[in-house]
XYZ file of C-alpha atoms in Angstrom:
526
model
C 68.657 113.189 52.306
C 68.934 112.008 55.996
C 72.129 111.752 56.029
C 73.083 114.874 54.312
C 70.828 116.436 56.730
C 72.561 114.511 59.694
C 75.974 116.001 58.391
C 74.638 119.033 58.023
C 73.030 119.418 61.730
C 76.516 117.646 62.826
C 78.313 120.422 61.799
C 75.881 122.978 63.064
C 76.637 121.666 66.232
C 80.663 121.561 66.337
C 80.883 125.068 65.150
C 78.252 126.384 67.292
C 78.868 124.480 70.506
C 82.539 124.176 69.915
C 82.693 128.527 71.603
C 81.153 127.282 74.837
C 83.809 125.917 77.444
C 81.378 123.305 78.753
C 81.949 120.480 76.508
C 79.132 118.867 77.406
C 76.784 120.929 75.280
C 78.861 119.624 72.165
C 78.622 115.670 73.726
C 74.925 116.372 74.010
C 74.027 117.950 70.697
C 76.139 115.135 68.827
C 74.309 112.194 70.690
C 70.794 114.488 70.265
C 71.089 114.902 66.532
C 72.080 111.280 65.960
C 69.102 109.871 67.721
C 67.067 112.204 66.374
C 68.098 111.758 62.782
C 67.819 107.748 63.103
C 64.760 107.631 64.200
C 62.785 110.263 62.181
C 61.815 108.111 59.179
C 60.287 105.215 61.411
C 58.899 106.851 64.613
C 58.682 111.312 64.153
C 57.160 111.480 66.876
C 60.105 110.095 69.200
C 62.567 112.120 67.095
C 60.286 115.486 67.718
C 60.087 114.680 71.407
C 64.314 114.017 71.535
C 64.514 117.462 69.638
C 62.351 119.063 71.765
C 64.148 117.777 75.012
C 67.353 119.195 73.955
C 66.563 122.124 72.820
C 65.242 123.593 75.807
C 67.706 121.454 78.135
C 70.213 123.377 76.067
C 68.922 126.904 75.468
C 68.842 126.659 79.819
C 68.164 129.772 81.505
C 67.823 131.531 78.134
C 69.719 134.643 79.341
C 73.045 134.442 78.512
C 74.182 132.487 74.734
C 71.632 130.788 72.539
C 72.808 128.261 70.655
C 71.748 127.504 67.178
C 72.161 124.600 66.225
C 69.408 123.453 68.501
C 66.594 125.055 66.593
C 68.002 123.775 63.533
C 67.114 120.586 64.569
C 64.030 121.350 66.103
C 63.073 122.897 62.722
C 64.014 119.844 60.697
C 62.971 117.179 63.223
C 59.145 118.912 63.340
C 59.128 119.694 59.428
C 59.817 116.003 58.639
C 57.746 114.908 61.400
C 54.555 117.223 59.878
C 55.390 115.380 56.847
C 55.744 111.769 57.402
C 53.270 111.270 60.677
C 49.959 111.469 58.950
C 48.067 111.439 62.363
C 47.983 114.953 64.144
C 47.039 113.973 67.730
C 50.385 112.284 68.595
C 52.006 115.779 67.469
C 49.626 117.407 69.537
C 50.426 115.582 72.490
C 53.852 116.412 72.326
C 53.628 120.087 72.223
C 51.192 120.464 74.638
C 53.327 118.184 77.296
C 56.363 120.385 76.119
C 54.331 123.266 77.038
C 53.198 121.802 80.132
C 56.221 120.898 81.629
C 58.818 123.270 80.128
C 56.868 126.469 80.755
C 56.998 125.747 84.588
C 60.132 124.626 84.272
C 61.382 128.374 83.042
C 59.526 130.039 85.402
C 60.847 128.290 88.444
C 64.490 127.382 87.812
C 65.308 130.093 85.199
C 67.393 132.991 86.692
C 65.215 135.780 84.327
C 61.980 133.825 84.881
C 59.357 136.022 83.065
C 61.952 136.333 79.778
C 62.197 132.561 80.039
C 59.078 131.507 79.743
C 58.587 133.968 76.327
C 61.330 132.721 74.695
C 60.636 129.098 75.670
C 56.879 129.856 73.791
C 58.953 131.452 71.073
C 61.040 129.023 70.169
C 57.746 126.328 70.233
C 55.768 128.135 68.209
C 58.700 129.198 65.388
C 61.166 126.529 65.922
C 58.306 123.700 65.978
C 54.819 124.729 65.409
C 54.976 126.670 62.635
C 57.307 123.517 60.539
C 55.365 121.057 61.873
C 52.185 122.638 60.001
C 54.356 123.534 56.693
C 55.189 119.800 56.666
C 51.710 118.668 56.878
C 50.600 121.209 54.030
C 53.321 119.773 51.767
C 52.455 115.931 52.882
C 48.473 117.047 51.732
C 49.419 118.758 48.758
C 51.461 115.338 47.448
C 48.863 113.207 48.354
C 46.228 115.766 46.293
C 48.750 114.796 43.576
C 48.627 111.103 43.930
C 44.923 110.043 45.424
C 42.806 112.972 44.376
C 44.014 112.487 40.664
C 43.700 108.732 40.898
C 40.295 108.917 42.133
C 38.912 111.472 39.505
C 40.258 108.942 37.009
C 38.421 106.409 38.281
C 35.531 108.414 38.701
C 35.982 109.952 35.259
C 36.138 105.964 33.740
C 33.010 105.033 35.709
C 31.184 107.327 34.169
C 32.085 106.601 30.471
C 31.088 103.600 31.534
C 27.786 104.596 31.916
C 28.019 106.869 29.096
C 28.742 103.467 26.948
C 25.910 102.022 28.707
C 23.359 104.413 27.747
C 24.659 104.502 24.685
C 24.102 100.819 23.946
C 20.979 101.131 25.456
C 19.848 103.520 22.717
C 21.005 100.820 20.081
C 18.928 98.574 21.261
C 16.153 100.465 21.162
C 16.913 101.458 17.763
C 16.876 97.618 17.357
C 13.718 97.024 19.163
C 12.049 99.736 16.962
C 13.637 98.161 13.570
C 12.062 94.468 15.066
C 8.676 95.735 15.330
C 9.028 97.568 11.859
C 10.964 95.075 9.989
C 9.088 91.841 11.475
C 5.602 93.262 10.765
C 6.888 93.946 6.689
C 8.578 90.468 6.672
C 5.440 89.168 7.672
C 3.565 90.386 4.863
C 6.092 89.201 2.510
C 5.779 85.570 3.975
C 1.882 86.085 3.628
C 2.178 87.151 0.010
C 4.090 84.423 -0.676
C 1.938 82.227 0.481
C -1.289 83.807 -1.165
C 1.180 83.267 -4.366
C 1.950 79.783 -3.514
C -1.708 78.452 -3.678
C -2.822 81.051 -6.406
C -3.978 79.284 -9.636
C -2.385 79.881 -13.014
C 1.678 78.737 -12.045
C 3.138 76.064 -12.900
C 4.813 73.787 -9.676
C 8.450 75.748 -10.381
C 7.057 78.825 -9.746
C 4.858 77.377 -6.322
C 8.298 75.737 -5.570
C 9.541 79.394 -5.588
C 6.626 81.069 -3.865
C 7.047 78.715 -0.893
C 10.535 78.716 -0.890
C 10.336 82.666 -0.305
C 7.732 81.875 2.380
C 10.216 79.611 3.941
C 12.796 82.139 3.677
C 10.641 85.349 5.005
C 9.386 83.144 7.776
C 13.363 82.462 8.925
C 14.383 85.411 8.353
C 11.368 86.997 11.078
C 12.050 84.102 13.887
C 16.178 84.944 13.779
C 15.376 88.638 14.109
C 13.398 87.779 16.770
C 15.929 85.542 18.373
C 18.826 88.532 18.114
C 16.612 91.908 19.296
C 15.521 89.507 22.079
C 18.862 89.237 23.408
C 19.860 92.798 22.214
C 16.357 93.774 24.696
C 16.851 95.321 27.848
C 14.344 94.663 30.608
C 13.685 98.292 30.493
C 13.184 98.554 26.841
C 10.630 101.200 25.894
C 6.590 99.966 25.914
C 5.255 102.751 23.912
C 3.902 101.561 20.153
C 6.832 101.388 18.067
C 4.482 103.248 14.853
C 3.393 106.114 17.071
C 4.154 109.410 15.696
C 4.727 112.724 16.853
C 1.131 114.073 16.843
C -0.178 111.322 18.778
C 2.626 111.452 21.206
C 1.944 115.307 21.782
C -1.774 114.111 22.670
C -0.950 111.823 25.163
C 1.671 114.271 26.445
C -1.154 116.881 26.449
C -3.813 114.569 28.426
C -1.435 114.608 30.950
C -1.758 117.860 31.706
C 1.526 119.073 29.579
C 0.939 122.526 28.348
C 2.004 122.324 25.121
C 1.938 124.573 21.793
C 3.157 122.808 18.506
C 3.781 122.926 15.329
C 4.449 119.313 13.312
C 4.911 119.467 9.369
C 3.138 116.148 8.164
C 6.030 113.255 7.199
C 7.890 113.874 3.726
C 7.900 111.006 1.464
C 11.531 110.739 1.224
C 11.976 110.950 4.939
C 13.834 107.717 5.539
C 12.727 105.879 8.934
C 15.593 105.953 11.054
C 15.561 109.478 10.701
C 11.254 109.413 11.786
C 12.556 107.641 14.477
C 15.343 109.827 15.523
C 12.678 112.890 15.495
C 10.039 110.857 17.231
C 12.631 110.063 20.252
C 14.097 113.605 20.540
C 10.483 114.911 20.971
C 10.000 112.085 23.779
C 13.643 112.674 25.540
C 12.595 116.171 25.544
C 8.962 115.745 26.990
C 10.344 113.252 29.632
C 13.133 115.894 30.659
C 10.494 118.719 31.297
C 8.091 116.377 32.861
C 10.615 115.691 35.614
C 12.673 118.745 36.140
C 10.428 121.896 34.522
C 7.047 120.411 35.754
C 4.372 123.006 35.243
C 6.291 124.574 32.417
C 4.731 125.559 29.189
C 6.218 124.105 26.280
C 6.811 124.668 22.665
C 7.410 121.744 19.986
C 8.797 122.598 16.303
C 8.942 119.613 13.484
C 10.127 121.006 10.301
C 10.325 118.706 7.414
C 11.848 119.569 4.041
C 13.405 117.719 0.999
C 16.806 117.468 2.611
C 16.361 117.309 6.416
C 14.472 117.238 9.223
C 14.825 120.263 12.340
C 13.481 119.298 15.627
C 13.324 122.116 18.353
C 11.933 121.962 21.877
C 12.294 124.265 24.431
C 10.127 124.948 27.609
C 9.870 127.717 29.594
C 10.850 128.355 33.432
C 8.654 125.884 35.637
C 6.355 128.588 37.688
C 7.461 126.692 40.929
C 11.214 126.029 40.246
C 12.710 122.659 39.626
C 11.796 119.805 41.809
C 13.973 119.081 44.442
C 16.609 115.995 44.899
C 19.658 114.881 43.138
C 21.214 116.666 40.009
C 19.617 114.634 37.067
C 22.137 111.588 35.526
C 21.648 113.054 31.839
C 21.756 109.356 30.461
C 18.497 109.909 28.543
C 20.555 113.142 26.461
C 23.431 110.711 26.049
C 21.264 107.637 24.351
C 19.590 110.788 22.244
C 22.721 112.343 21.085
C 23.647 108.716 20.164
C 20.691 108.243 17.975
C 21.155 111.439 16.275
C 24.792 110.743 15.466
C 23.583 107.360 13.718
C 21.398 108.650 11.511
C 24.419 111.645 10.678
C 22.646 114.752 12.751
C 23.449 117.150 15.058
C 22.552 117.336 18.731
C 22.114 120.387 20.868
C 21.206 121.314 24.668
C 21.225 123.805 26.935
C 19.299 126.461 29.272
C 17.931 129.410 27.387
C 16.026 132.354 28.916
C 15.457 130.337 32.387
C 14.577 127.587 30.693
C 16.081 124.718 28.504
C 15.854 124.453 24.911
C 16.753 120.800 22.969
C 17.236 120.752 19.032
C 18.465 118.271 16.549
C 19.014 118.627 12.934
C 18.667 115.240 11.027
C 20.164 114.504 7.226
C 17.884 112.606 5.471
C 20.447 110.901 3.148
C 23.952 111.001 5.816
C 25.569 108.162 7.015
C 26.607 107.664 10.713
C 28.905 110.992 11.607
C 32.117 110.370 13.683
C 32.431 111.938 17.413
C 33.797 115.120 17.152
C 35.851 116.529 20.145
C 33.558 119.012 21.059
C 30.527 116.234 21.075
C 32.901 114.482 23.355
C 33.579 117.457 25.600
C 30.047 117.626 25.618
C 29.303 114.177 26.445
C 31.359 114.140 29.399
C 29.968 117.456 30.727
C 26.635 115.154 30.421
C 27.683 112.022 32.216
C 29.157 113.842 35.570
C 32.541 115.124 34.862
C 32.013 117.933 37.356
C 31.729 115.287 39.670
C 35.369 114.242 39.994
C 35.895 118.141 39.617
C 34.084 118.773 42.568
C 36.017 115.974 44.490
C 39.320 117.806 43.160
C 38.204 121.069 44.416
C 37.362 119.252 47.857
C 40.913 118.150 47.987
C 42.160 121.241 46.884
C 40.084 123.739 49.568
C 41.544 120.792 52.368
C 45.366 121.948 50.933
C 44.288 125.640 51.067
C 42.670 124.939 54.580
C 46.235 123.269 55.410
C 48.071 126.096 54.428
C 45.994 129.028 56.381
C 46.365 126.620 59.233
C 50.328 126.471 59.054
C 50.249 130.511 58.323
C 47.261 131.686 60.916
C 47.902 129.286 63.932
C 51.215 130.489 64.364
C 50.353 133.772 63.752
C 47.605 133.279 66.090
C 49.542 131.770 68.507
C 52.613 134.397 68.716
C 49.565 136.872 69.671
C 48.728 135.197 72.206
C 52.024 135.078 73.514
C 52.382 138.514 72.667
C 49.594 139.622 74.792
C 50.474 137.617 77.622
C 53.481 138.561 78.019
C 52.290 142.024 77.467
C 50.040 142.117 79.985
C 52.382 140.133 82.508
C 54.923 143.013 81.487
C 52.839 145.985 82.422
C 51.932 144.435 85.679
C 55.258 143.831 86.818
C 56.627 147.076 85.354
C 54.157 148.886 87.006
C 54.295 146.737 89.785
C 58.427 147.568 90.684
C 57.940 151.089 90.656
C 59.840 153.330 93.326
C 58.206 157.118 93.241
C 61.200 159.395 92.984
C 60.295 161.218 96.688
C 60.192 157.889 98.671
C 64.230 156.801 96.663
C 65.078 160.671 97.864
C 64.201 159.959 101.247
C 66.144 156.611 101.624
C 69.477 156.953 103.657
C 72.775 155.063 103.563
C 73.029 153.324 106.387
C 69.452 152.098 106.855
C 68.790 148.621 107.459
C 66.894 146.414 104.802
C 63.437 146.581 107.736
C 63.319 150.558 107.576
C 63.187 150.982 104.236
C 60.673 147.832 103.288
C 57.832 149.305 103.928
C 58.261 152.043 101.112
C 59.635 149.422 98.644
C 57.546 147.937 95.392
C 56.595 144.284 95.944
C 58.430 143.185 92.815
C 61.706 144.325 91.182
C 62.393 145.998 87.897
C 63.406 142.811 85.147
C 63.680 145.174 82.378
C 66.526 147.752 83.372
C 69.080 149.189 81.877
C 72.068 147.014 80.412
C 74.393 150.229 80.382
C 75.917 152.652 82.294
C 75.095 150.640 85.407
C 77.844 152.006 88.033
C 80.307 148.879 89.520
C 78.463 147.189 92.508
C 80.304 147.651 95.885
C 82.298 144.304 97.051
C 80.482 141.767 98.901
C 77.096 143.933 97.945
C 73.834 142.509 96.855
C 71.626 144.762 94.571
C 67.983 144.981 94.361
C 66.679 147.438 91.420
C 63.342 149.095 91.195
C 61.563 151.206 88.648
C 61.536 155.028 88.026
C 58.411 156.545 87.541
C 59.049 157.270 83.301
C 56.155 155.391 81.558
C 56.254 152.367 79.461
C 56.140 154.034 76.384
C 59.325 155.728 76.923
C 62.539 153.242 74.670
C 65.141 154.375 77.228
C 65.014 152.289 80.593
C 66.080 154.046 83.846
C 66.077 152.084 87.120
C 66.779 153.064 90.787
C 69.910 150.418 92.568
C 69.629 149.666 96.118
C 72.696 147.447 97.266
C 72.704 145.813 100.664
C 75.570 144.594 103.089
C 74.787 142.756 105.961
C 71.395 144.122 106.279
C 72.496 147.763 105.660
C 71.761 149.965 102.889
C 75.949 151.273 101.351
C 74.886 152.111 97.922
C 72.046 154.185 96.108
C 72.087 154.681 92.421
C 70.170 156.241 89.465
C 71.515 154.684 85.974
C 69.719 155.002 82.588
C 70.761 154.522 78.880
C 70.314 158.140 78.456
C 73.804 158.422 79.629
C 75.007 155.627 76.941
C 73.539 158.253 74.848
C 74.876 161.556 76.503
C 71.354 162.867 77.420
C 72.729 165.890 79.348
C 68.800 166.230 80.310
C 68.875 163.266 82.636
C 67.999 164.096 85.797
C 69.130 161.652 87.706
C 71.697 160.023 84.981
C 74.261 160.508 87.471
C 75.146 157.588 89.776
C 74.822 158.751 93.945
């Protein structure tokens, strides 16, 4: 690319700067575009400042030929120096000495002066400004695409990672529960046993058999011990593992929990997973409102039946608005909808009527369902995915900021330039202006002294380019304005010409007479 680009500016150059006699332009735009082009990969900011230098030591007193080829480099050498410097404040430096020193530059040395220094701020703010910001914009929106997707994926894994976490941590306390239920009935099988083992009546086969089931019980209780103690967490939960719903709702109601219920007693074929699994959604749920709804009145639905068990609780909107702090980690609804999946239910949760509403339907005879993918978009939702979202969107609004930037700042700028040199404009045309009574009175023959004192303090700059009548030999004009107002598109100018000190030549000329305005008044030259 950088050397298709150096060809391309190369040739620029020779066709452009091969019309103008002065070879030097064509020496200097060859050695400028070389340098520049070599060095714009490793240091853009020398390359800018090389493309800056020659294009205004080129363009000169910008009044007579511009050549193009020097703001085809400029525009490359600031596009690809937007893009590859990722550090503004060098850039910055280099326009504002450029403006410093070449605007002062134009105003002094350049033979049009005022028309100078606008198309010196031009050619800055279109030539350099303006693809300097487009190739910042382009440099942000790649590295959106790289980094910003790269983080959200790490973002994204570290939260299935605590999804997985709180998931675990539900399985053990699924464990933990089936330890305290499982070791108590184990112990009363090793106690029967050994009631049998020293009952009378059996012969010593059937005591060898009694204790060796006491043996076998007490084993099996001390190795389930052994594994939920490492499965344990230190945070494990304290409540009594054989608590049920009612007496839950009671301690949840001395609290001071509003709370209005309705619990169908347990149904014998309920298995005790599934208890379980109702007991903890009731608890998730009561925790939940405690610490984001508090205040809010609640309402608690156990309905048991031959085939399944519905759990529904849903609280109202807290009379004092959530509490405030951080958005709530939702690991308690992930460990909850793992439960329910393990026992082959249904999980559901969400706002409803400005408040939030949890329900679970449990199987009592399903096996362990599969994640389906909308449980999975769900669980993701749950664990923070709006979190790398929200640092995508960031990225994104600081690409959309980028791109006003490279479309309002030179828009903003060229109005500024605009109404400076709008308002310098009206002051000098205003400024040069000769009334038509004191150009009558004027005489051929005056000196340059008598007539002074009637003169404008500045000359006319914008005056016609046609129709001006041929300037006497060895003559030196001064032009001044007519009295027609700004507003008016054809420029008319009064011509004084001097020779040695004495007035020889007064003229009218306008572009009316380019355009055969036979209403002129003074279109004719005198």
């Amino acid at each position: 690319m950088d050397v298709a680009l150096w060809l391309g500016l190369c040739g620029f150059v020779l066709i452009d700067a091969g019309n103008n006699p002065n070879r030097w332009e064509l020496a200097a735009g060859l050695t400028a575009v070389t340098a520049a082009v070599a060095l714009w990969r490793r240091y853009p900011v020398i390359s800018l400042a090389i493309a800056m230098v020659a294009s205004f030591v080129i363009l000169g007193s910008f009044g007579g030929r511009v050549p193009i080829w020097e703001g085809f480099l400029l525009v490359a050498a600031s596009y690809l120096a937007g893009y590859r410097q990722p550090v503004a404040k060098p850039m910055l430096r280099v326009f504002v000495a450029a403006s410093v020193l070449a605007v002062p530059v134009a105003l002094l040395w350049s033979k049009d002066g005022f028309s100078a220094w606008g198309a010196l701020l031009g050619v800055l703010v279109f030539a350099s400004v303006t693809p300097w910001l487009s190739g910042r914009y382009i440099r942000q929106r790649e590295d959106m695409a790289r980094d910003g997707w790269r983080r959200a994926e790490e973002m994204e894994s570290r939260q299935r990672l605590i999804a997985d976490r709180a998931r675990l941590r539900e399985r053990t306390r699924i464990a933990s529960d089936m330890h305290d239920s499982l070791g108590h009935e184990l112990s009363l099988i090793a106690v029967r046993a050994a009631a049998l083992e020293v009952a009378g009546g059996l012969d010593e086969r059937q005591r060898q058999a009694a204790g060796e089931l006491r043996q076998s019980a007490a084993t099996a209780t001390e190795r389930l011990r052994e594994i939920i103690g490492v499965l344990r967490e230190d945070d494990a939960p304290t409540e009594p593992v054989d608590e049920s719903i009612d007496e839950l709702l009671d301690r949840t109601r001395a609290s001071g929990v509003l709370i209005e219920s309705s619990v169908d007693g347990p149904a014998d074929s309920e298995p005790r997973m599934v208890d379980r699994a109702a007991y903890r959604v009731v608890q998730e749920s009561l925790t939940n409102i405690v610490k984001h709804a508090p205040g809010a009145a609640v309402t608690v639905s156990v309905a048991r039946s031959e085939g399944r068990t519905d759990v529904v609780v849903t609280n109202a909107a807290p009379p004092a608005g959530p509490l405030p702090g951080g958005p709530s980690g939702r690991r308690g609804l992930i460990g909850l909808r793992e439960r329910v999946r393990l026992v082959g239910g249904t999980l559901r949760a969400g706002p409803r009527e400005g408040g939030f509403e949890v329900g679970a339907t449990l199987p009592h005879d399903a096996a362990p369902s599969a994640e389906s993918p909308e449980s999975q978009a769900a669980r993701d939702d749950e664990v923070g995915q709006s979190t790398s979202a929200r640092e995508l969107e960031r990225a994104r609004r600081d690409v959309r900021r980028s791109l006003i930037q490279a479309i309002v700042v030179p828009i903003g700028l060229f109005g500024v330039v605009v109404a400076i040199s709008g308002a310098v404009f009206l002051v000098q045309w205003y400024g040069s202006v000769l009334p038509a009574g004191d150009f009558d009175r004027i005489r051929l023959g005056q000196t340059r002294a008598e007539i002074a004192p009637v003169l404008p303090r500045e000359q006319r700059i914008a005056r016609p380019r046609v129709s001006e009548p041929p300037v006497p030999a060895g003559a030196v004009c001064e032009y001044y304005g007519t009295e027609r107002t700004v507003f008016d598109l054809d420029y008319a100018a009064y011509r004084l010409c001097f020779a040695d000190g004495k007035l020889v030549a007064k003229d009218v000329f306008s572009e009316d007479e380019q355009r055969g305005n036979p209403d002129d008044p003074g279109g004719a030259g005198r």
